[in-house]
Tab-separated table of C-alpha atoms in Angstrom:
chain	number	residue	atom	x	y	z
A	1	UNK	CA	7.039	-13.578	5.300
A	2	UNK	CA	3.170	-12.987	6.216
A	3	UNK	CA	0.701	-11.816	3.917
A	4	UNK	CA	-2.005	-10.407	5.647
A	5	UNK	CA	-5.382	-8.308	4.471
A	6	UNK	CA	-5.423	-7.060	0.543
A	7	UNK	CA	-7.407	-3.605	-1.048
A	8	UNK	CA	-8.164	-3.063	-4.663
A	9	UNK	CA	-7.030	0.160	-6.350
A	10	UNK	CA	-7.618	1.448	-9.494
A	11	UNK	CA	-4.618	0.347	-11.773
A	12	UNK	CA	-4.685	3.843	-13.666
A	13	UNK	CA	-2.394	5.637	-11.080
A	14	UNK	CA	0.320	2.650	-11.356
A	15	UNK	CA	-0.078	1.588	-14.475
A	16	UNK	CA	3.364	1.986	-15.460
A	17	UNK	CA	4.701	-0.782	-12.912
A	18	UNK	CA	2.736	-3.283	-14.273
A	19	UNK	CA	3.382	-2.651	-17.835
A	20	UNK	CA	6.217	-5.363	-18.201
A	21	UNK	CA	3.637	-8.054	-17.400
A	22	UNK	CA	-0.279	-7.460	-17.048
A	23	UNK	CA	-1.642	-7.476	-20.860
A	24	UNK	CA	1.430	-9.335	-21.531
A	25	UNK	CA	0.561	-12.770	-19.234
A	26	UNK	CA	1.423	-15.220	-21.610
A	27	UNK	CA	5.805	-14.747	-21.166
A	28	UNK	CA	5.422	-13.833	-17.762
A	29	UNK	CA	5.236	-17.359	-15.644
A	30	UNK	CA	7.601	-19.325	-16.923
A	31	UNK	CA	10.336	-20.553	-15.065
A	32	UNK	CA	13.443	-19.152	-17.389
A	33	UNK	CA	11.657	-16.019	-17.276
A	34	UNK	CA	10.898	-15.808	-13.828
A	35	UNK	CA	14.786	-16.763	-13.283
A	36	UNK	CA	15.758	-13.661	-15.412
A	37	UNK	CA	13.601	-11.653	-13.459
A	38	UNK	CA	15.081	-12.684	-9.789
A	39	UNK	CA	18.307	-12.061	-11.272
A	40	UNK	CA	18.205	-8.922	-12.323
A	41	UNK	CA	16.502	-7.707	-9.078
A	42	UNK	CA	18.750	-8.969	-7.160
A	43	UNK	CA	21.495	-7.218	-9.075
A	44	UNK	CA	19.332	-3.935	-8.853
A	45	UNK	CA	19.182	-4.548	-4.801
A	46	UNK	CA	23.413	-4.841	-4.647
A	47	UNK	CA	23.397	-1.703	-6.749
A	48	UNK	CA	21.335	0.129	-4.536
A	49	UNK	CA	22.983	-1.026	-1.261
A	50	UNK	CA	26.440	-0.403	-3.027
A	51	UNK	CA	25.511	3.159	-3.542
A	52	UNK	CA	23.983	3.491	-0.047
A	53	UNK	CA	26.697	2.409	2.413
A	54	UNK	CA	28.987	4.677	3.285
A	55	UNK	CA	27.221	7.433	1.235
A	56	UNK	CA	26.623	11.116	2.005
A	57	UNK	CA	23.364	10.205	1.743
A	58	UNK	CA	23.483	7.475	4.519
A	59	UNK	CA	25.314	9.955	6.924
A	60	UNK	CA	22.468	12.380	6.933
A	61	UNK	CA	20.083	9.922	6.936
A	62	UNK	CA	21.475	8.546	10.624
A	63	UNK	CA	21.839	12.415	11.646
A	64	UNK	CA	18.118	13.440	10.871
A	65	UNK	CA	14.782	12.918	12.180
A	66	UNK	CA	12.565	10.918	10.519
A	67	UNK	CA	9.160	9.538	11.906
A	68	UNK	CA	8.769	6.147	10.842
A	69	UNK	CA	5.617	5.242	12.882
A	70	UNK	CA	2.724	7.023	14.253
A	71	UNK	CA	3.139	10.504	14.984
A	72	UNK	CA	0.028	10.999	16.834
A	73	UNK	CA	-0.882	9.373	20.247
A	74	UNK	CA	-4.428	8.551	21.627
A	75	UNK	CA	-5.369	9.648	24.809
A	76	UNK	CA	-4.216	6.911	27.558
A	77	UNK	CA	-6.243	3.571	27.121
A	78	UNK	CA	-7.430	4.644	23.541
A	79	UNK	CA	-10.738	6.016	22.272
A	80	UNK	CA	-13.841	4.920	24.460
A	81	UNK	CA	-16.499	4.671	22.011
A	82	UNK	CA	-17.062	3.489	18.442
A	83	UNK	CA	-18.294	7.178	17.775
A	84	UNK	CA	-15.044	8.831	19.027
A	85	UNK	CA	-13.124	5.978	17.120
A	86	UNK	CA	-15.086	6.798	14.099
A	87	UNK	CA	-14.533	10.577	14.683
A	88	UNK	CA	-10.866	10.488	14.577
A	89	UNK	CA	-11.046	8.242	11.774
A	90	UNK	CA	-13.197	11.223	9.720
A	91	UNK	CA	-11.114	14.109	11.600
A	92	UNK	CA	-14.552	15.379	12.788
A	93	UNK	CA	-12.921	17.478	15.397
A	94	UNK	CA	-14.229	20.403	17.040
A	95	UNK	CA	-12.585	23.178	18.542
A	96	UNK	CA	-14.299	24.845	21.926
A	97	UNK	CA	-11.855	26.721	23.159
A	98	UNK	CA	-7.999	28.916	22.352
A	99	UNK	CA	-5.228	27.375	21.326
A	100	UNK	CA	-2.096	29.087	22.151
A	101	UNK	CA	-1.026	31.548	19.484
A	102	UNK	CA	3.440	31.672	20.911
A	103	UNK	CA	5.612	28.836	21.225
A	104	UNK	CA	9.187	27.843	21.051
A	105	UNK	CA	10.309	28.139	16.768
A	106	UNK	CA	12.847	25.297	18.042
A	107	UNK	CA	12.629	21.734	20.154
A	108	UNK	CA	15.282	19.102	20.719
A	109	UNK	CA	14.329	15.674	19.448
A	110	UNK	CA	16.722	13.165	21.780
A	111	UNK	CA	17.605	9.799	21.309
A	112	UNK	CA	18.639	7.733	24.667
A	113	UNK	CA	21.612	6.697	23.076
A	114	UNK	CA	22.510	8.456	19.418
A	115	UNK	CA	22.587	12.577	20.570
A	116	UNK	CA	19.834	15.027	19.794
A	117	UNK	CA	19.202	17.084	17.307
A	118	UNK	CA	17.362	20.717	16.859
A	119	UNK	CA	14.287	21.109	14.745
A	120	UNK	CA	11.277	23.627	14.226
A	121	UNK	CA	8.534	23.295	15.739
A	122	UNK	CA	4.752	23.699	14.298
A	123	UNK	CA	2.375	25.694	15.846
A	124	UNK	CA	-0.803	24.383	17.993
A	125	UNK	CA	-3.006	26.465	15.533
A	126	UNK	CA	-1.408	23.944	12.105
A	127	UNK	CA	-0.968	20.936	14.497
A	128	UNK	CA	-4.603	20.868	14.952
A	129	UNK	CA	-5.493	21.384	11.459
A	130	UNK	CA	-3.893	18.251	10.399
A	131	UNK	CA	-6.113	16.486	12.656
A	132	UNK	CA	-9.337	17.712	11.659
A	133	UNK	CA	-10.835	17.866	8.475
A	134	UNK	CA	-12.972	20.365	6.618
A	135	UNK	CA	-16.134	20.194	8.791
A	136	UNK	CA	-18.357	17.670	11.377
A	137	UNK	CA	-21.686	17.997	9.090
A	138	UNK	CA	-23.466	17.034	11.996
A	139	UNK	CA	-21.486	13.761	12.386
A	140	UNK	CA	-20.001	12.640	15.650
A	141	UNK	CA	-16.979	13.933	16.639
A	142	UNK	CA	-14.267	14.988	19.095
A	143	UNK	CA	-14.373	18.398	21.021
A	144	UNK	CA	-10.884	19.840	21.715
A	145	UNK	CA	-10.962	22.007	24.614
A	146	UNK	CA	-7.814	23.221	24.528
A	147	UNK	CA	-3.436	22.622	23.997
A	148	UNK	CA	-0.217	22.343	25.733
A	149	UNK	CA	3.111	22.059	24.280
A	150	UNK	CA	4.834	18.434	26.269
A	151	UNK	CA	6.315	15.605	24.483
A	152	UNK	CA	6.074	12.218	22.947
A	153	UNK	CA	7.902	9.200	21.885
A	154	UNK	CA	7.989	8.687	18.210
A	155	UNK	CA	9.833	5.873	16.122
A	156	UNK	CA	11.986	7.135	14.086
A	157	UNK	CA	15.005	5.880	11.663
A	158	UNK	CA	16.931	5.957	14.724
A	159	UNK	CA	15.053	4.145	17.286
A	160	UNK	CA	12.137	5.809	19.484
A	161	UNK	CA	13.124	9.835	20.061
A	162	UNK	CA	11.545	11.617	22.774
A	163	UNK	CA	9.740	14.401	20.488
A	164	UNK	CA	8.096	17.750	21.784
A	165	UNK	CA	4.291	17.680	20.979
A	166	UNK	CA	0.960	19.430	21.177
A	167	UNK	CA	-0.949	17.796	23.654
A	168	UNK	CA	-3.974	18.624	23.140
A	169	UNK	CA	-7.277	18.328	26.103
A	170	UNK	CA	-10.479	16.322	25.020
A	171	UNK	CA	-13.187	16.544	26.555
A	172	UNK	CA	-14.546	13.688	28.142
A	173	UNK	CA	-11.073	12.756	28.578
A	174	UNK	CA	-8.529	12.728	31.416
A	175	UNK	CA	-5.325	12.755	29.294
A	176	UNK	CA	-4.230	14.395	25.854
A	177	UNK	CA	-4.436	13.496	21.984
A	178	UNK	CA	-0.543	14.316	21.375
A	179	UNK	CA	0.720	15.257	18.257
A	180	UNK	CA	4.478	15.625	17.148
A	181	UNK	CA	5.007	18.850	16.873
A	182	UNK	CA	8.816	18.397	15.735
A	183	UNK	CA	9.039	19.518	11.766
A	184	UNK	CA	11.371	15.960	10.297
A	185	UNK	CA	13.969	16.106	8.373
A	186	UNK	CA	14.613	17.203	4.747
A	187	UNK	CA	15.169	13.503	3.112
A	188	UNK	CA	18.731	13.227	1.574
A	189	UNK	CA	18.905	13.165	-2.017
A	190	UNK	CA	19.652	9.289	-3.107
A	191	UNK	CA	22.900	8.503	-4.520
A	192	UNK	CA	21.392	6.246	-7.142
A	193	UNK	CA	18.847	7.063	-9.645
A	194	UNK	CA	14.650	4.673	-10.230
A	195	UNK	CA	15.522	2.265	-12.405
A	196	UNK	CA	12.753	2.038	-14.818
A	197	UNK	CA	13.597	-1.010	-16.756
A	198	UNK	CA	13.452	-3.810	-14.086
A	199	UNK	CA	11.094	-5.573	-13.459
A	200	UNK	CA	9.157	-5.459	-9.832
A	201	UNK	CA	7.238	-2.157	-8.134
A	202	UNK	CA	8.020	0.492	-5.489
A	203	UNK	CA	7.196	-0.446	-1.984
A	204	UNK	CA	3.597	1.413	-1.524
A	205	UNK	CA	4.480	2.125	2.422
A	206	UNK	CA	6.073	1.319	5.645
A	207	UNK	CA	3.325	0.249	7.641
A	208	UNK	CA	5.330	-0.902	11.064
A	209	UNK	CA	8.677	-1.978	12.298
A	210	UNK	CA	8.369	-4.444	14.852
A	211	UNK	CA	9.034	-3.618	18.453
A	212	UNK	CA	12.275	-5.832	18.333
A	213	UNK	CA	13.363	-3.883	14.949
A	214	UNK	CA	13.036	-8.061	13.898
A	215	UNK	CA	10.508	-7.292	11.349
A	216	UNK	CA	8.902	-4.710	8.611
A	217	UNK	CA	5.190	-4.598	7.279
A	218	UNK	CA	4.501	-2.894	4.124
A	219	UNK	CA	2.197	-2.299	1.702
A	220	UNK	CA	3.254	-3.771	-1.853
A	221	UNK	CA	1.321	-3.962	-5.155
A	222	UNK	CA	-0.166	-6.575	-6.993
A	223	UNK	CA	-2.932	-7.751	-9.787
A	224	UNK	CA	-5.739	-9.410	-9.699
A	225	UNK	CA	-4.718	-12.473	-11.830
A	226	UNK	CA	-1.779	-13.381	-10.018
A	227	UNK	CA	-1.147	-15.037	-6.686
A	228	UNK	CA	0.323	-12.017	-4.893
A	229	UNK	CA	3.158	-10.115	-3.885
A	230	UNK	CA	6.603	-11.263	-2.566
A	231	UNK	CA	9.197	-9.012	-0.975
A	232	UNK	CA	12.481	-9.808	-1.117
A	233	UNK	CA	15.728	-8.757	1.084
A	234	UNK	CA	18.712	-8.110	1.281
A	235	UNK	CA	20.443	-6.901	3.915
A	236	UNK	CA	23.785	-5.277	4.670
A	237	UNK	CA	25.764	-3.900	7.386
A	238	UNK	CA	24.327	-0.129	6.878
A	239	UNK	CA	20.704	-0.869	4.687
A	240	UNK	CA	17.989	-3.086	4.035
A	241	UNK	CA	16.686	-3.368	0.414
A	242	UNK	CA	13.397	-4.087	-0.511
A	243	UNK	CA	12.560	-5.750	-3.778
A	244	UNK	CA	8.814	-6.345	-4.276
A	245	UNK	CA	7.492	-8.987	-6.998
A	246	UNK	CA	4.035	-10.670	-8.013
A	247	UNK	CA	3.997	-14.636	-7.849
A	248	UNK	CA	2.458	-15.585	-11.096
A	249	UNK	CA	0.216	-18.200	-12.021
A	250	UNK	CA	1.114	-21.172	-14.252
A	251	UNK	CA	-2.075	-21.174	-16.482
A	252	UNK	CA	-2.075	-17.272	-17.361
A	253	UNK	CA	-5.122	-16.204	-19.191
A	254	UNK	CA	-6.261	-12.585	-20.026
A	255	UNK	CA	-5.811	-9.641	-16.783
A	256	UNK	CA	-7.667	-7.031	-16.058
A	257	UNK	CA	-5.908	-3.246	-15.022
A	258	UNK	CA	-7.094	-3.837	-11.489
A	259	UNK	CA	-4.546	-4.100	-8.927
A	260	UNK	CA	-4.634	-4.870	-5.353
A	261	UNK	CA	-2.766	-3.480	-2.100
A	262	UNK	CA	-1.386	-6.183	0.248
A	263	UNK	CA	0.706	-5.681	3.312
A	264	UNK	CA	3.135	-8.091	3.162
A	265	UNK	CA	5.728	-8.424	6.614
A	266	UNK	CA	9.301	-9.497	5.766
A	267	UNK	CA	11.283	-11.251	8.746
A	268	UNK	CA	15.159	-9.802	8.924
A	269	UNK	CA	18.384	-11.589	10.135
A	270	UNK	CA	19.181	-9.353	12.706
A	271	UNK	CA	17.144	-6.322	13.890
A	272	UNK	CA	16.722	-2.860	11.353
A	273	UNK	CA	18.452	-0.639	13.723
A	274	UNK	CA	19.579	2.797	12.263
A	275	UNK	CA	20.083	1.132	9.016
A	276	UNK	CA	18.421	2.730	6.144
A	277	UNK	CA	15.458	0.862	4.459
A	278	UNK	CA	15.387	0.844	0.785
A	279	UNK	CA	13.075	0.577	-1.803
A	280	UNK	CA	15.349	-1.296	-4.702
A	281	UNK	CA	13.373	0.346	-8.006
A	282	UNK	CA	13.195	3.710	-6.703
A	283	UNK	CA	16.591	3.801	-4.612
A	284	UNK	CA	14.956	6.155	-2.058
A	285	UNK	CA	13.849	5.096	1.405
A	286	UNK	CA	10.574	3.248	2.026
A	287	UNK	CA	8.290	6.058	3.813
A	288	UNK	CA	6.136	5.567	6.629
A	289	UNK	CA	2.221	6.748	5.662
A	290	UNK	CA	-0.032	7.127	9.067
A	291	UNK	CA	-3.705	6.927	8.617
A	292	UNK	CA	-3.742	10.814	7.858
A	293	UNK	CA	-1.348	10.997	5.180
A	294	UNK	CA	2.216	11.114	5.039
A	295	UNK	CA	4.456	13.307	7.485
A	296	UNK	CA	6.115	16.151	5.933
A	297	UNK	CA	9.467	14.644	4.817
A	298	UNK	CA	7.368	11.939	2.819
A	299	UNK	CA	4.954	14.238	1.016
């Protein structure tokens, strides 16, 4: 695995996750301990899996949409300009024009090889509204002109779909900002309850599946007196579950409640395909958070 560029947080909001260990350093690195620890993990992963495979759960998981990359898609090439980039950062967007007020209620999202499947569609007037924010305040920004409803290709839990979407005309511009437009999914309810009383934290967030479905990059949780996080796998024929850890450090010492964020990117045996991944404490899928938030299934 690759650990690659870390955040702090304030500890407050996840507090609970660390409880079994930070103000508690001095049982926490040694090597009968840390043992203990692995083993129950890796007994919580085979739990999860076990419940997984084969489940209800799993079946509508494989039948549904659900993004798990970037539902928005820059206009060809990418933004020109450090201002634009910095505009769609801020969602300073402006709108100089009409957006159209009908549209289908319904769109097929197709997969080349796994079927289709029907969902409802958002309208151009909400699409854009997730992409800008409350105001410009005289900041740079992006001037929509107008919106078409096309399609996109979107990653999803099944491979990329082929997903209607707002395209949407910038000026300045000679191709659209797209936006899904496709409403994902209800997630299935998991057919295993959190487990509270293990040790390790939730995934944070997908951040990417590799192109070759080889690899995953997510966001796991840390403090600041150990040496990191670790993500461990396990992988079956229908999921992949996720354990994340902190490597501590031999000579403890007193810890602060400040945690970090660290995207951490876990090489697989064979690629992810349409199996589910898992997060072990929780039992529920790992979701996918874009740079605006997470989609509508994850929220």
């Amino acid at each position: 695995m690759r650990i690659r560029a870390s955040h702090s947080v304030n500890l407050l909001a996840v507090a609970a996750l660390f409880a079994a260990c930070l103000g508690a350093v001095s049982g926490c690195g040694s090597e009968k301990e840390a043992d203990s620890r692995a083993d129950v993990t890796t007994d919580r992963a085979r739990q999860v899996a076990a419940a997984w495979d084969g489940s209800t759960a799993a079946a509508a998981w494989r039948a549904g949409y659900y993004p798990m990359g970037e539902t928005v898609q820059l206009p060809r090439g990418g933004l020109r300009s450090q201002a634009d980039k910095q505009a769609y950062e801020d969602q300073s967007l402006v709108l100089r024009g009409k957006l159209p007020v009908t549209w289908p209620k319904d769109g097929r999202v197709t997969w080349a090889r796994s079927g289709s499947v029907t969902r409802s569609l958002v309208g151009a007037d909400e699409s854009y509204k997730s992409l800008a924010g409350a105001g410009v305040n005289g900041k740079p920004h992006l001037t929509v002109t107008g919106a078409k409803l096309g399609e996109m290709s979107v990653a999803t839990s099944r491979g990329p779909a082929t997903v209607p979407a707002w395209l949407f005309t910038l000026v300045g511009y000679a191709s659209p900002l797209k936006q899904a437009a496709a409403v994902p999914s209800k997630l299935p309810r998991p057919p295993i309850r959190p487990a509270r009383d293990i040790p390790g934290y939730p995934i944070n967030r997908l951040v990417r599946i590799a192109a070759d479905g080889g690899s995953v990059t997510v966001v796991a949780l840390h403090g600041v007196c150990d040496d990191g996080p670790e993500v461990d796998v396990l992988e079956t024929r229908g999921s992949v579950v996720l354990s994340a850890s902190v490597k501590y450090r031999k000579d403890g010492g007193d810890c602060t409640k400040q945690a970090r964020t660290q995207q951490v990117t876990v090489k697989l045996e064979r690629p992810v395909g349409d199996r589910v991944l898992l997060d072990a404490p929780t039992g529920r899928p790992v979701p996918y958070k874009g740079p605006h938030g997470p989609s509508a299934t994850w929220s």
